[in-house]
Amino acid sequence: MGFFDRVSESQDMGIDLGTANTLIYIPGKNIVFDEPSIIAIDDDTNKTIATGKEAQKMLGRTPKNVRTVRPLKDGVITDVKETEMMLRDFIKKARGNNNLTRSRIVIGVPSGITSVEEKALKDAMEISGAIDNIDFIDEPVAAAIGAGLPVDEPVGSMIVDIGGGTTEVAVLSLQGIVISDSVRIAGDEVTEAIKRYLKRTYNLIIGERTAEQIKMEIGSAYPTDNDQENMEIRGLNIVSGLPKTVTISVEEIRECIADTVELIVDAIKKILEQTPPELAGDIIDRGIMLAGGGALLKGLDSLIANETGIITHIAPNPLKCVVYGTGKVLEDYDRLGRTSRKK
Ligand code: ADP
Ligand code: MG
C-alpha cells in the first residue's frame, strides 16, 4: 500500500471531549473542529437537530419539543445517549466527505468517567465510522502532554486543567498519574457566582452568556492594572420585570467570585499536601502548569502562586492543550501510547 492510499483510507483523530468545548485534531491537518459541546434534540422524533455552534445559538430560543442541552455539563457524562448523538455528529463534521476504511482515535475524557460510560462512547464512535482502535486518555495527562510537560521523565509535574464543569489537578511522573483529584468547581461555577451576585445585590437577572462575557472582560482573581474599570450590564429587573442597567466594578466582580475561585485553589493545595516529597520538590523547582479555559481568568496564576508559594505558568494555548496532547499521542504512538487508560 502506497503512501497516498494510506492517507485516503485512514484518518486518525485526537478528540478533546470537554464539558464546554469539543475539539478534534487530525495529524497533518491540525485542529479541524472546535465547537461548544451542545446538542439540540427533537423530543418527538428523538433526532439531532443541530450540534455545536449551531445548537448554541438555539439555547433558550427553542420551541417546546426541542431540547438544547450540554450533555457533559456536570463534568461527567450526564446523559450517555445525548453525548453519543453529539459526538457522532461532531466526528461526521470533522471528517468531511472522506471515505474511510480505518483509523485510530485517541480521546481525552474526564478522569471520573465510569467503564459503562466509556463503553457507550466506544460504541458511539464505532457506529460513526470504521474505527480500528479507540484509546481513552485521562484529560490531565493529555493536557500535560499538550502543554509540553516532560511527562515521560522521572520528574514530577503538576497540571491543573480548569474547564467548564471540572477542575482536574494531577501530579504526573513517568507517563502516569501519581496523584490526582477532580472537583466539580470550574469556569461555569465562576460564571454562576456572577449571576447570583447580580441577582442578590441588584435584583438583576442576566443570562449565562452575559455572565460569561462579564467574567472574560472584567473578571479577575487577583488585583490587576485595570482595577479602576467599570462595566455597564444590562439585564432584567427581577421585581418589575423591566430592562435595567447597572454599572459594576472590577473589584466588585473579583469579590463576588472569590469564594468560588478559592475552592479551585484549595483543590490544588490539597493535592500538594499529598504529593510525595521528591515529586513536590520537582514541582517547586518547575512550577505549576495551568490549562483549560478557566486558566484565562485574569490573575488566577498570580493568586495560585501567592497562595502556594510556587511559581505558576499558564500553558501557551490553554483551551487547546488536551486536543494537542491527544494529537501528540497519535503522532508519537510508540512513545506515548502507554499514556492511555488501561482497558
Ligand atoms: P472543557 O474542557 O470543560 O470543555 P474548556 O477548557 O473549553 O472547558 O474551558 C471552558 C471554560 O473556560 C468556560 O467556563 C469559559 O467560561 C472559560 N473561559 C474561556 N475563556 C476565558 C477567559 N478569557 N477568561 C475566563 N474564563 C474563560
Ligand atoms: Mg477540558
PDB file of C-alpha atoms in Angstrom, residues 116-228:
ATOM      1  CA  VAL A 116     -20.147   1.975  31.411  1.00  0.00           C
ATOM      2  CA  GLU A 117     -19.779   5.496  30.030  1.00  0.00           C
ATOM      3  CA  GLU A 118     -16.526   4.526  28.349  1.00  0.00           C
ATOM      4  CA  LYS A 119     -18.211   1.574  26.666  1.00  0.00           C
ATOM      5  CA  ALA A 120     -21.100   3.740  25.437  1.00  0.00           C
ATOM      6  CA  LEU A 121     -18.714   6.258  23.886  1.00  0.00           C
ATOM      7  CA  LYS A 122     -16.755   3.487  22.273  1.00  0.00           C
ATOM      8  CA  ASP A 123     -19.936   2.093  20.727  1.00  0.00           C
ATOM      9  CA  ALA A 124     -20.956   5.553  19.515  1.00  0.00           C
ATOM     10  CA  MET A 125     -17.645   6.052  17.770  1.00  0.00           C
ATOM     11  CA  GLU A 126     -17.673   2.640  16.222  1.00  0.00           C
ATOM     12  CA  ILE A 127     -21.069   3.380  14.708  1.00  0.00           C
ATOM     13  CA  SER A 128     -19.874   6.710  13.370  1.00  0.00           C
ATOM     14  CA  GLY A 129     -17.256   5.198  11.103  1.00  0.00           C
ATOM     15  CA  ALA A 130     -14.798   2.428  10.543  1.00  0.00           C
ATOM     16  CA  ILE A 131     -12.585   2.741  13.538  1.00  0.00           C
ATOM     17  CA  ASP A 132      -9.983   0.159  14.390  1.00  0.00           C
ATOM     18  CA  ASN A 133      -8.775   1.425  17.653  1.00  0.00           C
ATOM     19  CA  ILE A 134     -10.020   3.719  20.369  1.00  0.00           C
ATOM     20  CA  ASP A 135      -7.743   4.839  23.156  1.00  0.00           C
ATOM     21  CA  PHE A 136      -9.120   6.737  26.114  1.00  0.00           C
ATOM     22  CA  ILE A 137      -6.712   9.089  27.795  1.00  0.00           C
ATOM     23  CA  ASP A 138      -7.246  10.955  31.067  1.00  0.00           C
ATOM     24  CA  GLU A 139      -7.673  14.645  30.374  1.00  0.00           C
ATOM     25  CA  PRO A 140      -4.955  15.827  32.756  1.00  0.00           C
ATOM     26  CA  VAL A 141      -2.450  13.503  31.083  1.00  0.00           C
ATOM     27  CA  ALA A 142      -3.400  14.775  27.632  1.00  0.00           C
ATOM     28  CA  ALA A 143      -3.318  18.363  28.898  1.00  0.00           C
ATOM     29  CA  ALA A 144       0.176  17.864  30.319  1.00  0.00           C
ATOM     30  CA  ILE A 145       1.447  16.398  27.059  1.00  0.00           C
ATOM     31  CA  GLY A 146      -0.196  19.224  25.110  1.00  0.00           C
ATOM     32  CA  ALA A 147       1.324  21.807  27.423  1.00  0.00           C
ATOM     33  CA  GLY A 148       4.751  20.341  26.724  1.00  0.00           C
ATOM     34  CA  LEU A 149       5.448  18.987  30.219  1.00  0.00           C
ATOM     35  CA  PRO A 150       8.115  16.271  30.392  1.00  0.00           C
ATOM     36  CA  VAL A 151       5.626  13.512  31.128  1.00  0.00           C
ATOM     37  CA  ASP A 152       7.904  10.620  30.249  1.00  0.00           C
ATOM     38  CA  GLU A 153      10.754  11.654  32.512  1.00  0.00           C
ATOM     39  CA  PRO A 154      11.096  10.581  36.123  1.00  0.00           C
ATOM     40  CA  VAL A 155      10.279  14.069  37.379  1.00  0.00           C
ATOM     41  CA  GLY A 156       7.119  15.363  38.966  1.00  0.00           C
ATOM     42  CA  SER A 157       4.928  17.784  37.026  1.00  0.00           C
ATOM     43  CA  MET A 158       1.731  19.392  38.233  1.00  0.00           C
ATOM     44  CA  ILE A 159      -1.023  20.136  35.762  1.00  0.00           C
ATOM     45  CA  VAL A 160      -4.242  21.923  36.685  1.00  0.00           C
ATOM     46  CA  ASP A 161      -6.887  21.745  33.951  1.00  0.00           C
ATOM     47  CA  ILE A 162      -9.684  24.194  34.680  1.00  0.00           C
ATOM     48  CA  GLY A 163     -12.521  23.516  32.259  1.00  0.00           C
ATOM     49  CA  GLY A 164     -16.182  24.486  32.282  1.00  0.00           C
ATOM     50  CA  GLY A 165     -17.546  21.823  34.631  1.00  0.00           C
ATOM     51  CA  THR A 166     -14.499  20.361  36.319  1.00  0.00           C
ATOM     52  CA  THR A 167     -11.066  21.224  37.566  1.00  0.00           C
ATOM     53  CA  GLU A 168      -8.630  18.351  37.369  1.00  0.00           C
ATOM     54  CA  VAL A 169      -5.474  18.573  39.419  1.00  0.00           C
ATOM     55  CA  ALA A 170      -2.803  15.954  38.791  1.00  0.00           C
ATOM     56  CA  VAL A 171       0.793  15.190  39.588  1.00  0.00           C
ATOM     57  CA  LEU A 172       2.422  13.168  36.843  1.00  0.00           C
ATOM     58  CA  SER A 173       5.682  11.302  36.520  1.00  0.00           C
ATOM     59  CA  LEU A 174       6.893   8.641  34.076  1.00  0.00           C
ATOM     60  CA  GLN A 175       3.784   8.886  31.858  1.00  0.00           C
ATOM     61  CA  GLY A 176       1.416   8.171  34.691  1.00  0.00           C
ATOM     62  CA  ILE A 177      -0.759   9.903  37.248  1.00  0.00           C
ATOM     63  CA  VAL A 178       0.836   9.711  40.700  1.00  0.00           C
ATOM     64  CA  ILE A 179      -1.973  11.515  42.448  1.00  0.00           C
ATOM     65  CA  SER A 180      -4.977  13.432  41.177  1.00  0.00           C
ATOM     66  CA  ASP A 181      -8.341  14.853  42.050  1.00  0.00           C
ATOM     67  CA  SER A 182     -11.282  16.125  40.092  1.00  0.00           C
ATOM     68  CA  VAL A 183     -13.607  18.735  41.577  1.00  0.00           C
ATOM     69  CA  ARG A 184     -16.876  19.978  40.125  1.00  0.00           C
ATOM     70  CA  ILE A 185     -15.889  23.616  40.509  1.00  0.00           C
ATOM     71  CA  ALA A 186     -14.511  25.342  37.429  1.00  0.00           C
ATOM     72  CA  GLY A 187     -15.317  28.088  34.916  1.00  0.00           C
ATOM     73  CA  ASP A 188     -19.095  27.542  34.929  1.00  0.00           C
ATOM     74  CA  GLU A 189     -19.295  27.951  38.702  1.00  0.00           C
ATOM     75  CA  VAL A 190     -17.408  31.240  38.457  1.00  0.00           C
ATOM     76  CA  THR A 191     -19.986  32.395  35.895  1.00  0.00           C
ATOM     77  CA  GLU A 192     -22.798  31.251  38.204  1.00  0.00           C
ATOM     78  CA  ALA A 193     -21.298  33.239  41.088  1.00  0.00           C
ATOM     79  CA  ILE A 194     -21.548  36.410  38.980  1.00  0.00           C
ATOM     80  CA  LYS A 195     -25.185  35.671  38.152  1.00  0.00           C
ATOM     81  CA  ARG A 196     -26.044  35.016  41.784  1.00  0.00           C
ATOM     82  CA  TYR A 197     -24.342  38.192  42.951  1.00  0.00           C
ATOM     83  CA  LEU A 198     -26.130  40.461  40.471  1.00  0.00           C
ATOM     84  CA  LYS A 199     -29.465  38.941  41.361  1.00  0.00           C
ATOM     85  CA  ARG A 200     -28.912  39.232  45.096  1.00  0.00           C
ATOM     86  CA  THR A 201     -27.379  42.694  45.121  1.00  0.00           C
ATOM     87  CA  TYR A 202     -29.141  44.492  42.279  1.00  0.00           C
ATOM     88  CA  ASN A 203     -32.241  42.384  41.616  1.00  0.00           C
ATOM     89  CA  LEU A 204     -30.745  41.972  38.174  1.00  0.00           C
ATOM     90  CA  ILE A 205     -31.318  38.856  36.106  1.00  0.00           C
ATOM     91  CA  ILE A 206     -28.788  38.152  33.366  1.00  0.00           C
ATOM     92  CA  GLY A 207     -28.317  35.194  31.061  1.00  0.00           C
ATOM     93  CA  GLU A 208     -25.486  32.684  31.071  1.00  0.00           C
ATOM     94  CA  ARG A 209     -23.749  34.240  28.085  1.00  0.00           C
ATOM     95  CA  THR A 210     -23.813  37.754  29.524  1.00  0.00           C
ATOM     96  CA  ALA A 211     -22.394  36.469  32.791  1.00  0.00           C
ATOM     97  CA  GLU A 212     -19.644  34.647  30.909  1.00  0.00           C
ATOM     98  CA  GLN A 213     -18.865  37.811  28.968  1.00  0.00           C
ATOM     99  CA  ILE A 214     -18.534  39.786  32.214  1.00  0.00           C
ATOM    100  CA  LYS A 215     -16.180  37.133  33.550  1.00  0.00           C
ATOM    101  CA  MET A 216     -13.985  37.230  30.462  1.00  0.00           C
ATOM    102  CA  GLU A 217     -13.926  41.007  30.139  1.00  0.00           C
ATOM    103  CA  ILE A 218     -13.550  42.232  33.699  1.00  0.00           C
ATOM    104  CA  GLY A 219     -13.338  39.116  35.859  1.00  0.00           C
ATOM    105  CA  SER A 220     -10.180  38.661  37.897  1.00  0.00           C
ATOM    106  CA  ALA A 221      -8.816  36.554  40.707  1.00  0.00           C
ATOM    107  CA  TYR A 222      -6.090  38.969  41.809  1.00  0.00           C
ATOM    108  CA  PRO A 223      -5.569  42.767  41.681  1.00  0.00           C
ATOM    109  CA  THR A 224      -4.909  43.890  38.117  1.00  0.00           C
ATOM    110  CA  ASP A 225      -3.769  47.015  36.276  1.00  0.00           C
ATOM    111  CA  ASN A 226      -7.337  47.894  35.335  1.00  0.00           C
ATOM    112  CA  ASP A 227      -8.916  47.719  38.757  1.00  0.00           C
ATOM    113  CA  GLN A 228     -10.449  51.156  38.180  1.00  0.00           C
TER     114      GLN A 228
END
